Coordinates of C-alpha atoms and ligand atoms in Angstrom, one line a residue:
M279 CA 137.4 86.3 174.0
E280 CA 137.6 89.8 172.7
E281 CA 141.3 89.9 172.6
G282 CA 141.6 89.3 168.8
R283 CA 139.3 92.2 168.1
R284 CA 141.2 94.5 170.6
I285 CA 144.7 93.8 169.4
I286 CA 144.1 94.2 165.7
N287 CA 143.1 97.7 164.9
Y288 CA 142.9 99.5 161.6
N289 CA 146.4 100.8 161.8
L290 CA 147.8 97.3 162.2
I291 CA 145.5 96.0 159.5
R292 CA 147.1 98.8 157.2
R293 CA 150.4 97.7 158.3
L294 CA 149.9 94.0 157.5
S295 CA 148.3 94.9 154.2
S296 CA 151.2 97.1 153.3
L297 CA 153.5 94.0 153.8
G298 CA 151.4 92.0 151.3
C299 CA 149.0 90.3 153.6
K300 CA 145.4 89.6 152.5
I301 CA 143.0 90.2 155.4
L302 CA 139.6 88.8 155.5
R303 CA 137.3 90.0 158.1
N304 CA 134.5 87.6 159.7
E305 CA 135.5 85.1 157.2
L306 CA 133.6 81.7 157.4
L307 CA 136.0 79.0 158.3
L308 CA 133.9 76.5 156.5
K309 CA 135.6 77.9 153.3
H310 CA 139.1 77.0 154.6
C311 CA 138.8 73.3 155.7
S312 CA 138.0 70.1 153.9
F313 CA 135.2 69.3 156.3
K314 CA 133.2 72.4 155.1
I315 CA 132.2 73.1 158.6
G316 CA 132.9 76.2 160.8
G317 CA 131.7 79.7 161.8
P318 CA 133.4 83.0 161.3
V319 CA 137.0 84.0 162.4
D320 CA 137.5 87.6 163.4
F321 CA 140.5 87.9 161.1
F322 CA 141.7 85.6 158.4
I323 CA 145.2 86.6 157.4
E324 CA 147.2 85.3 154.4
I325 CA 150.7 85.8 155.1
P326 CA 153.1 85.9 152.1
N327 CA 156.6 86.4 153.4
E328 CA 158.8 86.4 156.6
Y329 CA 158.5 90.2 157.3
A330 CA 154.8 90.0 157.3
L331 CA 155.0 86.8 159.4
L332 CA 157.1 88.6 162.0
E333 CA 154.7 91.5 162.0
F334 CA 151.6 89.2 162.4
L335 CA 153.3 87.4 165.3
G336 CA 154.3 90.6 167.0
I337 CA 150.6 91.9 166.8
V338 CA 148.7 88.8 167.6
S339 CA 151.0 87.7 170.5
D340 CA 150.0 84.3 171.6
K341 CA 146.3 84.4 170.6
Y342 CA 146.5 83.2 167.2
Y343 CA 146.0 80.1 165.1
I344 CA 148.2 79.0 162.3
L345 CA 146.2 77.1 159.6
G346 CA 147.6 75.1 156.7
K347 CA 144.9 73.7 154.4
G348 CA 142.5 72.8 157.1
T349 CA 142.4 69.1 156.3
N350 CA 143.0 67.8 159.9
V351 CA 140.6 70.2 161.7
L352 CA 137.2 70.6 163.0
F353 CA 136.2 74.3 163.5
S354 CA 133.4 75.3 166.0
D355 CA 130.0 76.4 164.6
E356 CA 130.7 79.7 166.6
G357 CA 134.0 80.2 164.8
Y358 CA 137.2 81.5 166.3
K359 CA 137.7 84.7 168.2
G360 CA 141.2 86.2 167.3
A361 CA 143.4 86.0 164.2
M362 CA 144.1 82.9 162.1
G363 CA 147.1 83.0 159.8
C364 CA 147.7 81.0 156.7
L365 CA 151.2 80.8 155.0
T366 CA 151.1 81.9 151.2
G367 CA 153.5 83.3 148.7
D368 CA 157.3 82.7 149.5
F369 CA 156.1 80.0 152.0
R370 CA 154.8 77.9 149.2
K371 CA 158.3 77.8 147.4
I372 CA 160.0 74.5 146.9
Y373 CA 163.8 74.3 145.9
V374 CA 165.8 71.3 144.9
L375 CA 169.5 70.8 145.3
K376 CA 170.6 67.2 144.3
D377 CA 168.8 64.9 146.6
Q378 CA 167.9 67.6 149.1
I379 CA 164.5 69.5 149.0
L380 CA 164.0 72.8 150.8
C381 CA 160.2 73.3 151.0
G382 CA 158.1 76.2 152.4
G383 CA 155.8 75.4 155.4
G384 CA 152.8 76.5 153.2
A385 CA 153.6 74.4 150.1
L386 CA 151.1 71.7 149.3
I387 CA 152.1 68.1 149.8
S388 CA 150.9 67.5 146.2
N389 CA 153.2 70.0 144.8
L390 CA 156.1 68.6 146.9
L391 CA 155.4 65.3 145.3
K392 CA 155.3 66.4 141.8
I393 CA 158.7 68.0 142.2
V394 CA 160.0 64.8 144.0
L395 CA 158.8 62.8 140.9
K396 CA 159.9 65.3 138.3
N397 CA 163.6 65.2 139.8
N398 CA 163.6 61.4 139.9
L399 CA 163.8 61.4 143.6
T400 CA 162.1 58.7 146.0
G401 CA 161.1 58.4 149.6
L402 CA 157.8 60.4 150.1
E403 CA 155.5 58.1 147.8
Y404 CA 153.3 57.1 150.9
L405 CA 152.3 60.8 151.1
V406 CA 150.3 60.6 147.9
G407 CA 146.6 61.6 148.4
I408 CA 147.1 63.4 151.7
P409 CA 145.8 66.7 151.2
G410 CA 147.2 69.7 153.0
T411 CA 150.5 71.5 153.5
V412 CA 154.0 70.5 154.4
G413 CA 153.8 72.5 157.5
G414 CA 150.6 70.8 158.7
A415 CA 152.0 67.4 157.9
V416 CA 155.3 68.1 159.8
R417 CA 153.3 69.3 162.8
G418 CA 151.3 66.2 162.9
N419 CA 154.0 63.8 161.6
A420 CA 151.6 62.7 158.7
G421 CA 152.1 59.5 156.8
S422 CA 150.7 56.0 156.5
K423 CA 150.4 53.1 159.0
D424 CA 154.2 52.5 158.9
E425 CA 155.9 55.5 157.0
W426 CA 156.0 58.9 158.5
I427 CA 157.1 62.2 157.2
S428 CA 159.6 62.7 160.0
A429 CA 161.8 59.9 158.6
S430 CA 163.0 62.0 155.5
I431 CA 163.4 65.2 157.4
N432 CA 166.8 66.9 157.8
S433 CA 165.8 70.0 159.7
V434 CA 162.9 72.4 160.3
E435 CA 162.8 76.0 160.4
I436 CA 160.3 77.6 162.9
Y437 CA 159.3 80.9 164.3
K438 CA 158.7 80.6 168.0
N439 CA 158.6 83.7 170.4
L440 CA 159.3 85.9 167.5
K441 CA 162.6 84.2 167.0
K442 CA 163.7 82.2 164.0
Q443 CA 165.2 78.8 164.9
L444 CA 166.6 76.1 162.7
I445 CA 166.2 72.7 164.4
S446 CA 167.9 69.5 163.2
K447 CA 165.7 66.5 163.0
E448 CA 167.5 64.8 165.9
K449 CA 166.4 67.5 168.2
I450 CA 162.7 67.3 167.5
K451 CA 160.6 64.4 169.1
F452 CA 158.2 62.8 166.6
R453 CA 155.6 60.2 167.5
Y454 CA 152.7 58.6 165.7
R455 CA 150.8 61.5 164.4
E456 CA 152.4 64.0 166.7
S457 CA 155.4 66.2 167.1
E458 CA 156.6 68.6 169.6
L459 CA 156.4 71.4 167.2
R460 CA 153.6 73.1 168.9
D461 CA 153.1 76.8 169.5
C462 CA 155.3 77.7 166.7
V463 CA 155.0 78.4 163.0
I464 CA 156.9 75.9 160.7
T465 CA 158.3 78.0 157.9
K466 CA 160.6 75.7 156.0
V467 CA 161.5 72.0 156.1
S468 CA 164.5 70.3 154.5
F469 CA 164.1 66.8 153.2
S470 CA 166.9 64.3 152.3
L471 CA 165.7 61.9 149.7
K472 CA 167.3 59.2 147.4
K473 CA 167.6 59.0 143.7
A474 CA 164.8 56.9 142.3
M475 CA 165.6 53.7 140.1
G476 CA 163.4 53.2 137.1
N477 CA 159.7 54.0 137.5
D478 CA 159.3 52.3 140.9
S479 CA 158.1 55.7 142.4
S480 CA 155.5 56.1 139.9
K481 CA 154.2 52.7 140.4
K482 CA 154.1 53.0 144.1
I483 CA 152.2 56.3 144.0
C484 CA 149.6 54.9 141.6
R485 CA 149.2 51.8 144.0
N486 CA 148.8 54.0 147.1
M487 CA 146.3 56.3 145.3
Q488 CA 144.3 53.3 144.1
K489 CA 144.0 52.1 147.8
R490 CA 142.8 55.4 148.9
L491 CA 140.2 55.7 146.2
E492 CA 138.9 52.2 147.2
K493 CA 138.7 52.7 150.9
Q494 CA 138.1 56.4 151.6
P495 CA 134.8 58.4 151.1
L496 CA 136.7 61.0 148.9
N497 CA 133.4 62.1 147.2
M498 CA 132.1 63.9 150.4
P499 CA 133.8 66.5 152.8
N500 CA 135.7 65.0 155.6
A501 CA 138.9 65.6 157.6
G502 CA 140.6 62.3 157.1
S503 CA 140.8 59.8 160.0
V504 CA 138.9 61.1 162.9
F505 CA 140.8 58.9 165.5
K506 CA 144.3 57.9 166.1
N507 CA 144.9 54.2 165.9
P508 CA 145.3 52.7 169.3
S509 CA 148.0 50.4 170.2
S510 CA 145.9 47.3 169.7
D511 CA 145.6 44.7 167.0
L512 CA 142.7 46.4 165.5
S513 CA 142.8 49.9 163.8
A514 CA 140.3 52.6 165.0
G515 CA 138.3 52.1 161.7
E516 CA 138.0 48.3 162.5
L517 CA 136.9 48.9 166.1
I518 CA 134.3 51.3 164.8
E519 CA 133.1 49.0 162.3
Y520 CA 132.8 46.2 165.0
T521 CA 130.7 48.4 167.1
G522 CA 128.2 48.5 164.2
L523 CA 128.4 52.3 163.9
K524 CA 129.3 52.5 160.3
G525 CA 126.6 54.6 158.5
K526 CA 125.3 56.1 161.8
R527 CA 124.1 59.6 161.2
I528 CA 123.4 62.7 163.4
G529 CA 121.8 65.6 161.5
C530 CA 123.9 65.8 158.3
A531 CA 127.2 64.2 159.7
Q532 CA 127.7 60.6 159.2
I533 CA 130.1 57.8 160.0
S534 CA 131.1 56.8 156.5
D535 CA 129.8 53.4 155.4
L536 CA 133.0 53.0 153.5
H537 CA 135.5 53.5 156.2
G538 CA 134.6 53.6 160.0
N539 CA 137.3 56.0 160.9
F540 CA 135.9 58.7 158.6
I541 CA 133.0 61.2 159.4
V542 CA 131.5 62.7 156.4
N543 CA 129.5 65.9 155.8
R544 CA 126.6 65.0 153.7
G545 CA 125.8 68.7 153.3
G546 CA 125.1 71.2 155.8
A547 CA 126.6 69.3 158.8
I548 CA 127.6 71.4 161.8
A549 CA 130.4 70.8 164.4
K550 CA 127.9 69.8 167.0
D551 CA 126.8 66.9 164.9
V552 CA 130.3 65.7 164.4
L553 CA 131.1 66.1 168.2
Y554 CA 128.1 64.2 169.1
L555 CA 129.2 61.3 166.8
I556 CA 132.7 61.4 168.2
D557 CA 131.3 61.1 171.6
I558 CA 129.1 58.1 170.6
V559 CA 131.9 56.3 168.9
K560 CA 134.3 56.8 172.1
K561 CA 131.7 55.6 174.4
R562 CA 130.8 52.5 172.3
V563 CA 134.5 51.6 171.7
K564 CA 135.2 51.9 175.4
K565 CA 132.1 49.7 176.4
K566 CA 132.9 47.0 173.8
F567 CA 136.7 46.9 173.9
N568 CA 137.8 48.9 176.9
I569 CA 139.9 51.1 174.6
N570 CA 140.0 55.0 174.8
L571 CA 140.1 56.4 171.3
E572 CA 141.9 59.6 171.0
T573 CA 140.9 62.2 168.3
E574 CA 143.5 62.7 165.4
I575 CA 141.6 65.7 164.2
K576 CA 142.3 69.0 166.0
I577 CA 139.1 70.5 167.5
I578 CA 139.4 74.2 167.4
K579 CA 137.2 76.5 169.5
Ligands
FAD150 C1 140.8 62.6 152.6 C2 141.8 62.9 153.5 C3 142.9 62.0 153.8 C4 143.8 62.0 154.7 N1 144.9 61.0 154.8 C5 145.9 61.2 155.7 C6 146.9 60.1 155.9 O1 146.9 59.2 155.1 N2 147.8 60.4 156.8 C7 147.9 61.4 157.6 O2 148.7 61.6 158.4 N3 146.9 62.4 157.5 C8 146.0 62.2 156.6 N4 144.9 63.2 156.6 C9 145.0 64.4 157.5 C10 145.7 65.6 156.8 O3 145.6 65.7 155.5 C11 147.2 65.6 157.2 O4 147.3 65.6 158.7 C12 147.8 66.9 156.7 O5 149.2 66.8 156.9 C13 147.4 68.2 157.4 O6 147.9 69.3 156.7 P1 147.1 70.8 156.7 O7 147.9 71.7 156.1 O8 145.6 70.6 156.2 O9 147.0 71.0 158.3 P2 145.7 71.8 159.0 O10 144.6 70.8 159.1 O11 145.5 73.1 158.5 O12 146.4 71.9 160.5 C14 146.6 70.8 161.3 C15 147.5 71.2 162.5 O13 148.8 71.6 161.9 C16 149.1 72.9 162.4 N5 149.8 73.6 161.4 C17 149.4 73.8 160.0 N6 150.3 74.5 159.3 C18 151.3 74.8 160.2 C19 152.6 75.5 160.1 N7 153.1 76.0 159.0 N8 153.2 75.7 161.3 C20 152.8 75.1 162.5 N9 151.7 74.4 162.5 C21 150.9 74.2 161.4 C22 147.7 73.6 162.8 O14 147.8 74.6 163.6 C23 146.9 72.4 163.3 O15 147.2 72.2 164.6 C24 143.9 63.2 155.6 C25 143.0 64.1 155.4 C26 141.9 63.9 154.5 C27 140.8 65.1 154.3

């Protein structure tokens, strides 16, 4: 696919640069994801404001990918042909108005949580330890087993087909680890929270973080849960554990021996290794439990 190379020429690069974009050519995607896996992208473009975003979307048309912090993705070893945009600058700002928070799509969840705590608000404690941006979290309705980010959303501002739209929460379908906010750029999210009582929020955050430290292999690059939990009594992690696949290794990729639903990069893993492991897991779980596991991570080619 040469379209990305064709549509972005040097004049357009100059135009995007003049609007404040930082443009990296043939940038290795392994530098932009928590898995530390991925070949080069033709153009990696950091977009700092709405003018630049509109220009970017006008130029790249429908052949682009919007990346958050890359904590829920697996890039191909061959990289990505085309342009990849990442929201920075204005899109990372967070404003507080009493119990409402207006947050840029490129803001980190960790920064949102700091502001929530500082302003004595409550309602997002389950997000602690989830790396990534608010845009990525809303796109995938991130959360814990029973609490999802969509519960606290008022409205979402998006760019779709070069038009800005403000959509109220009631008009957006959210499901477990899924939203219908596809093929668009999430630029702002408005949250409605409650005033916290005492130090309950801090305590909940500490408890949640402690659980993650105990159960997740946070010392090695990974992309969080590889598979969505199926609608069965057992979680994806438990199903994988019962197939005996914990610790299984292909090349430098390994099913974590701490958590069956995590694949870790032991150093130098490639996407092919991870995909091979995903395939093995799917087949074994299907054979043993007759359950089709669905990947939670986005596989980007
Ligand atoms: C150690 C670890 C623990 C994790 N724990 C959890 C957990 O408990 N719960 C959970 O739900 N997830 C978890 N995750 C997964 C991940 O962190 C979340 O899904 C996070 O919300 C993804 O955000 P991101 O910015 O990294 O998105 P990316 O990985 O960059 O992108 C994910 C998807 O969102 C889209 N996207 C990103 N930004 C935008 C935007 N502004 N507009 C439109 N689309 C956008 C991308 O195109 C892509 O399709 C974990 C990951 C790791 C590494």
